[in-house]
Amino acid sequence: MKGIVFVKFNEFIEELWGIEFWDELLDDADLSSDGVYTTVGTYDDQELFSLITLIVEKKNISPKDAQFAFGKWVFKELYNIAPPGAHDFKDIFEFLHAVQNVIHVEVKKLNPDALLPEFEFLSETQNKLSFHYLSPRKLCFFCEGLVHGLAEHTGQEVKVYQSECEHEGDKRCVIVVEKV
């Protein structure tokens, strides 16, 4: 996983619970990187999952809630560093299409080894969009949080849920976004 995710996760944790809690997580996690991250580095995915697991245990929250909260928080951070063209979309559905067709394409040009999720759009009406979230990392709850962060950014109210979820025993994750 690219270091930018870890750097932003560090910032998220420090903002929410303080630097002491971040240091406690690093001490308890015993990570191969020792929690020293750079935005351009690449780190083992398991480090993020280990940190999330510790947060779940220490703060008594669900993995879903932890991933969701980080996704919602980090949207604005990623938006601020998004490649050219990413800021041209004001509608939530247009932006979600742009993630797949513009943003991830540009990210791959800069970081060919980046393992990015893919969106396979399944259906779309004026007020409802569904897409298959494909990622070996299975961070669908993080993706839901990103969509909520996007909705806040665009000023659109949405309902986001999964009609199918691998964590619930389904064969895939299908995220549904409804404008309300």
PDB file of C-alpha atoms in Angstrom:
ATOM      1  CA  MET A   1       0.000   0.000   0.000  1.00  0.00           C
ATOM      2  CA  LYS A   2       1.281   3.445  -0.841  1.00  0.00           C
ATOM      3  CA  GLY A   3       2.743   5.474   1.985  1.00  0.00           C
ATOM      4  CA  ILE A   4       0.338   8.354   1.515  1.00  0.00           C
ATOM      5  CA  VAL A   5      -2.384   6.173   3.063  1.00  0.00           C
ATOM      6  CA  PHE A   6      -0.244   5.497   6.145  1.00  0.00           C
ATOM      7  CA  VAL A   7       0.812   9.130   6.502  1.00  0.00           C
ATOM      8  CA  LYS A   8      -2.831  10.243   6.341  1.00  0.00           C
ATOM      9  CA  PHE A   9      -3.872   7.453   8.729  1.00  0.00           C
ATOM     10  CA  ASN A  10      -1.272   8.752  11.193  1.00  0.00           C
ATOM     11  CA  GLU A  11      -2.691  12.284  10.855  1.00  0.00           C
ATOM     12  CA  PHE A  12      -6.241  10.973  11.282  1.00  0.00           C
ATOM     13  CA  ILE A  13      -5.376   9.086  14.476  1.00  0.00           C
ATOM     14  CA  GLU A  14      -3.453  12.015  15.947  1.00  0.00           C
ATOM     15  CA  GLU A  15      -6.307  14.407  15.171  1.00  0.00           C
ATOM     16  CA  LEU A  16      -8.903  12.086  16.668  1.00  0.00           C
ATOM     17  CA  TRP A  17      -7.088  10.625  19.695  1.00  0.00           C
ATOM     18  CA  GLY A  18      -3.722  12.374  19.967  1.00  0.00           C
ATOM     19  CA  ILE A  19      -0.084  11.605  19.308  1.00  0.00           C
ATOM     20  CA  GLU A  20       0.189   9.513  22.477  1.00  0.00           C
ATOM     21  CA  PHE A  21      -2.419   7.092  21.148  1.00  0.00           C
ATOM     22  CA  TRP A  22      -0.590   6.870  17.803  1.00  0.00           C
ATOM     23  CA  ASP A  23       2.646   6.071  19.653  1.00  0.00           C
ATOM     24  CA  GLU A  24       0.818   3.450  21.721  1.00  0.00           C
ATOM     25  CA  LEU A  25      -0.491   1.816  18.542  1.00  0.00           C
ATOM     26  CA  LEU A  26       3.000   1.710  17.041  1.00  0.00           C
ATOM     27  CA  ASP A  27       4.471   0.228  20.228  1.00  0.00           C
ATOM     28  CA  ASP A  28       1.804  -2.477  20.376  1.00  0.00           C
ATOM     29  CA  ALA A  29       1.738  -3.272  16.668  1.00  0.00           C
ATOM     30  CA  ASP A  30       5.414  -4.234  16.295  1.00  0.00           C
ATOM     31  CA  LEU A  31       5.454  -3.268  12.605  1.00  0.00           C
ATOM     32  CA  SER A  32       8.313  -4.095  10.261  1.00  0.00           C
ATOM     33  CA  SER A  33       8.426  -0.422   9.229  1.00  0.00           C
ATOM     34  CA  ASP A  34       8.387   0.676  12.892  1.00  0.00           C
ATOM     35  CA  GLY A  35       5.620   3.052  11.787  1.00  0.00           C
ATOM     36  CA  VAL A  36       8.031   5.275   9.892  1.00  0.00           C
ATOM     37  CA  TYR A  37       6.160   6.175   6.720  1.00  0.00           C
ATOM     38  CA  THR A  38       6.836   8.435   3.763  1.00  0.00           C
ATOM     39  CA  THR A  39       4.211   9.440   1.232  1.00  0.00           C
ATOM     40  CA  VAL A  40       6.133   7.883  -1.667  1.00  0.00           C
ATOM     41  CA  GLY A  41       7.066   4.608   0.032  1.00  0.00           C
ATOM     42  CA  THR A  42       5.241   1.311  -0.325  1.00  0.00           C
ATOM     43  CA  TYR A  43       4.366  -0.702   2.772  1.00  0.00           C
ATOM     44  CA  ASP A  44       2.827  -4.056   3.596  1.00  0.00           C
ATOM     45  CA  ASP A  45      -0.989  -3.873   3.600  1.00  0.00           C
ATOM     46  CA  GLN A  46      -0.979  -5.910   6.785  1.00  0.00           C
ATOM     47  CA  GLU A  47       0.462  -2.954   8.695  1.00  0.00           C
ATOM     48  CA  LEU A  48      -2.728  -0.955   8.132  1.00  0.00           C
ATOM     49  CA  PHE A  49      -4.886  -3.929   9.072  1.00  0.00           C
ATOM     50  CA  SER A  50      -2.843  -4.470  12.248  1.00  0.00           C
ATOM     51  CA  LEU A  51      -3.282  -0.832  13.248  1.00  0.00           C
ATOM     52  CA  ILE A  52      -7.022  -0.968  12.559  1.00  0.00           C
ATOM     53  CA  THR A  53      -7.321  -4.167  14.619  1.00  0.00           C
ATOM     54  CA  LEU A  54      -5.606  -2.470  17.553  1.00  0.00           C
ATOM     55  CA  ILE A  55      -7.922   0.545  17.281  1.00  0.00           C
ATOM     56  CA  VAL A  56     -10.930  -1.767  17.250  1.00  0.00           C
ATOM     57  CA  GLU A  57      -9.687  -3.449  20.430  1.00  0.00           C
ATOM     58  CA  LYS A  58      -8.566  -0.306  22.272  1.00  0.00           C
ATOM     59  CA  LYS A  59     -11.520   1.929  21.367  1.00  0.00           C
ATOM     60  CA  ASN A  60     -14.176  -0.808  21.332  1.00  0.00           C
ATOM     61  CA  ILE A  61     -15.461   0.066  17.858  1.00  0.00           C
ATOM     62  CA  SER A  62     -16.170  -2.175  14.907  1.00  0.00           C
ATOM     63  CA  PRO A  63     -13.741  -2.633  12.003  1.00  0.00           C
ATOM     64  CA  LYS A  64     -16.496  -1.249   9.774  1.00  0.00           C
ATOM     65  CA  ASP A  65     -16.789   1.944  11.837  1.00  0.00           C
ATOM     66  CA  ALA A  66     -12.999   2.393  11.995  1.00  0.00           C
ATOM     67  CA  GLN A  67     -12.572   2.032   8.224  1.00  0.00           C
ATOM     68  CA  PHE A  68     -15.616   4.182   7.495  1.00  0.00           C
ATOM     69  CA  ALA A  69     -14.433   7.020   9.747  1.00  0.00           C
ATOM     70  CA  PHE A  70     -10.985   7.048   8.164  1.00  0.00           C
ATOM     71  CA  GLY A  71     -12.464   6.982   4.649  1.00  0.00           C
ATOM     72  CA  LYS A  72     -14.786   9.887   5.378  1.00  0.00           C
ATOM     73  CA  TRP A  73     -11.981  11.913   6.968  1.00  0.00           C
ATOM     74  CA  VAL A  74      -9.355  11.211   4.309  1.00  0.00           C
ATOM     75  CA  PHE A  75     -11.517  12.192   1.320  1.00  0.00           C
ATOM     76  CA  LYS A  76     -10.684  15.892   1.658  1.00  0.00           C
ATOM     77  CA  GLU A  77      -6.994  15.041   2.092  1.00  0.00           C
ATOM     78  CA  LEU A  78      -6.893  12.941  -1.081  1.00  0.00           C
ATOM     79  CA  TYR A  79      -9.004  15.462  -2.967  1.00  0.00           C
ATOM     80  CA  ASN A  80      -6.465  18.176  -2.179  1.00  0.00           C
ATOM     81  CA  ILE A  81      -3.664  16.154  -3.794  1.00  0.00           C
ATOM     82  CA  ALA A  82      -5.736  14.680  -6.621  1.00  0.00           C
ATOM     83  CA  PRO A  83      -4.323  14.861 -10.138  1.00  0.00           C
ATOM     84  CA  PRO A  84      -5.329  17.546 -12.657  1.00  0.00           C
ATOM     85  CA  GLY A  85      -8.886  17.152 -13.866  1.00  0.00           C
ATOM     86  CA  ALA A  86     -10.148  15.603 -10.634  1.00  0.00           C
ATOM     87  CA  HIS A  87     -11.550  18.914  -9.451  1.00  0.00           C
ATOM     88  CA  ASP A  88     -13.757  19.353 -12.527  1.00  0.00           C
ATOM     89  CA  PHE A  89     -16.613  17.180 -11.259  1.00  0.00           C
ATOM     90  CA  LYS A  90     -19.282  18.675  -9.013  1.00  0.00           C
ATOM     91  CA  ASP A  91     -21.861  15.863  -9.009  1.00  0.00           C
ATOM     92  CA  ILE A  92     -21.244  12.817  -6.842  1.00  0.00           C
ATOM     93  CA  PHE A  93     -22.065  10.336  -9.636  1.00  0.00           C
ATOM     94  CA  GLU A  94     -19.822  12.135 -12.132  1.00  0.00           C
ATOM     95  CA  PHE A  95     -17.025  12.146  -9.581  1.00  0.00           C
ATOM     96  CA  LEU A  96     -17.377   8.401  -8.884  1.00  0.00           C
ATOM     97  CA  HIS A  97     -17.091   7.709 -12.614  1.00  0.00           C
ATOM     98  CA  ALA A  98     -14.080  10.022 -12.708  1.00  0.00           C
ATOM     99  CA  VAL A  99     -12.384   8.006  -9.962  1.00  0.00           C
ATOM    100  CA  GLN A 100     -12.331   5.006 -12.266  1.00  0.00           C
ATOM    101  CA  ASN A 101     -11.861   6.771 -15.605  1.00  0.00           C
ATOM    102  CA  VAL A 102      -9.680   9.784 -14.746  1.00  0.00           C
ATOM    103  CA  ILE A 103      -8.211   9.828 -11.253  1.00  0.00           C
ATOM    104  CA  HIS A 104      -7.001   6.240 -11.036  1.00  0.00           C
ATOM    105  CA  VAL A 105      -5.629   6.456 -14.586  1.00  0.00           C
ATOM    106  CA  GLU A 106      -3.563   9.497 -13.603  1.00  0.00           C
ATOM    107  CA  VAL A 107      -2.435   7.901 -10.339  1.00  0.00           C
ATOM    108  CA  LYS A 108      -1.230   4.837 -12.279  1.00  0.00           C
ATOM    109  CA  LYS A 109       0.820   7.089 -14.566  1.00  0.00           C
ATOM    110  CA  LEU A 110       2.642   8.487 -11.526  1.00  0.00           C
ATOM    111  CA  ASN A 111       2.751   5.212  -9.571  1.00  0.00           C
ATOM    112  CA  PRO A 112       2.556   2.243 -11.961  1.00  0.00           C
ATOM    113  CA  ASP A 113       2.872  -0.212  -9.075  1.00  0.00           C
ATOM    114  CA  ALA A 114      -0.081   1.256  -7.142  1.00  0.00           C
ATOM    115  CA  LEU A 115      -2.772  -1.341  -6.459  1.00  0.00           C
ATOM    116  CA  LEU A 116      -5.986   0.640  -6.789  1.00  0.00           C
ATOM    117  CA  PRO A 117      -9.556  -0.538  -6.345  1.00  0.00           C
ATOM    118  CA  GLU A 118     -11.754  -0.714  -9.396  1.00  0.00           C
ATOM    119  CA  PHE A 119     -15.382   0.255  -9.804  1.00  0.00           C
ATOM    120  CA  GLU A 120     -17.555  -1.758 -12.163  1.00  0.00           C
ATOM    121  CA  PHE A 121     -20.673   0.341 -12.618  1.00  0.00           C
ATOM    122  CA  LEU A 122     -23.775  -1.824 -12.599  1.00  0.00           C
ATOM    123  CA  SER A 123     -26.737   0.535 -12.834  1.00  0.00           C
ATOM    124  CA  GLU A 124     -27.466   4.220 -12.746  1.00  0.00           C
ATOM    125  CA  THR A 125     -30.556   6.385 -12.684  1.00  0.00           C
ATOM    126  CA  GLN A 126     -30.831  10.078 -11.974  1.00  0.00           C
ATOM    127  CA  ASN A 127     -30.845   9.423  -8.219  1.00  0.00           C
ATOM    128  CA  LYS A 128     -29.271   5.999  -7.719  1.00  0.00           C
ATOM    129  CA  LEU A 129     -25.911   4.489  -8.692  1.00  0.00           C
ATOM    130  CA  SER A 130     -24.601   1.029  -7.894  1.00  0.00           C
ATOM    131  CA  PHE A 131     -21.129  -0.308  -8.495  1.00  0.00           C
ATOM    132  CA  HIS A 132     -19.128  -3.416  -7.808  1.00  0.00           C
ATOM    133  CA  TYR A 133     -16.188  -2.458  -5.610  1.00  0.00           C
ATOM    134  CA  LEU A 134     -13.265  -4.690  -6.594  1.00  0.00           C
ATOM    135  CA  SER A 135     -10.212  -4.778  -4.364  1.00  0.00           C
ATOM    136  CA  PRO A 136      -8.115  -7.589  -2.928  1.00  0.00           C
ATOM    137  CA  ARG A 137      -7.814  -5.459   0.228  1.00  0.00           C
ATOM    138  CA  LYS A 138     -11.577  -5.653   0.817  1.00  0.00           C
ATOM    139  CA  LEU A 139     -11.768  -2.099   2.215  1.00  0.00           C
ATOM    140  CA  CYS A 140     -15.375  -1.604   1.151  1.00  0.00           C
ATOM    141  CA  PHE A 141     -16.269   0.198   4.400  1.00  0.00           C
ATOM    142  CA  PHE A 142     -13.379   2.604   3.792  1.00  0.00           C
ATOM    143  CA  CYS A 143     -14.847   3.188   0.315  1.00  0.00           C
ATOM    144  CA  GLU A 144     -18.265   3.918   1.847  1.00  0.00           C
ATOM    145  CA  GLY A 145     -16.593   6.515   4.051  1.00  0.00           C
ATOM    146  CA  LEU A 146     -14.896   8.081   1.025  1.00  0.00           C
ATOM    147  CA  VAL A 147     -18.286   8.347  -0.695  1.00  0.00           C
ATOM    148  CA  HIS A 148     -19.702  10.133   2.356  1.00  0.00           C
ATOM    149  CA  GLY A 149     -16.708  12.482   2.360  1.00  0.00           C
ATOM    150  CA  LEU A 150     -17.344  13.144  -1.325  1.00  0.00           C
ATOM    151  CA  ALA A 151     -21.016  13.861  -0.603  1.00  0.00           C
ATOM    152  CA  GLU A 152     -20.043  16.403   2.045  1.00  0.00           C
ATOM    153  CA  HIS A 153     -17.664  18.004  -0.430  1.00  0.00           C
ATOM    154  CA  THR A 154     -20.301  18.291  -3.156  1.00  0.00           C
ATOM    155  CA  GLY A 155     -23.009  19.359  -0.714  1.00  0.00           C
ATOM    156  CA  GLN A 156     -25.218  16.478  -1.807  1.00  0.00           C
ATOM    157  CA  GLU A 157     -27.093  14.343   0.694  1.00  0.00           C
ATOM    158  CA  VAL A 158     -26.805  10.634   0.066  1.00  0.00           C
ATOM    159  CA  LYS A 159     -27.672   7.284   1.493  1.00  0.00           C
ATOM    160  CA  VAL A 160     -24.857   4.759   1.000  1.00  0.00           C
ATOM    161  CA  TYR A 161     -25.175   1.048   1.665  1.00  0.00           C
ATOM    162  CA  GLN A 162     -24.050  -2.293   0.343  1.00  0.00           C
ATOM    163  CA  SER A 163     -26.561  -4.584  -1.311  1.00  0.00           C
ATOM    164  CA  GLU A 164     -23.874  -7.277  -1.267  1.00  0.00           C
ATOM    165  CA  CYS A 165     -20.755  -7.503   0.903  1.00  0.00           C
ATOM    166  CA  GLU A 166     -17.945 -10.037   1.033  1.00  0.00           C
ATOM    167  CA  HIS A 167     -17.701  -9.481   4.795  1.00  0.00           C
ATOM    168  CA  GLU A 168     -21.288 -10.719   5.074  1.00  0.00           C
ATOM    169  CA  GLY A 169     -20.638 -13.856   3.035  1.00  0.00           C
ATOM    170  CA  ASP A 170     -21.563 -12.512  -0.402  1.00  0.00           C
ATOM    171  CA  LYS A 171     -19.338 -13.124  -3.430  1.00  0.00           C
ATOM    172  CA  ARG A 172     -18.711  -9.423  -4.044  1.00  0.00           C
ATOM    173  CA  CYS A 173     -19.205  -5.953  -2.633  1.00  0.00           C
ATOM    174  CA  VAL A 174     -21.830  -3.806  -4.334  1.00  0.00           C
ATOM    175  CA  ILE A 175     -22.064  -0.242  -3.094  1.00  0.00           C
ATOM    176  CA  VAL A 176     -25.279   1.667  -3.705  1.00  0.00           C
ATOM    177  CA  VAL A 177     -25.382   5.458  -3.575  1.00  0.00           C
ATOM    178  CA  GLU A 178     -28.774   7.169  -3.491  1.00  0.00           C
ATOM    179  CA  LYS A 179     -29.232  10.917  -3.664  1.00  0.00           C
ATOM    180  CA  VAL A 180     -31.805  12.020  -1.092  1.00  0.00           C
TER     181      VAL A 180
END
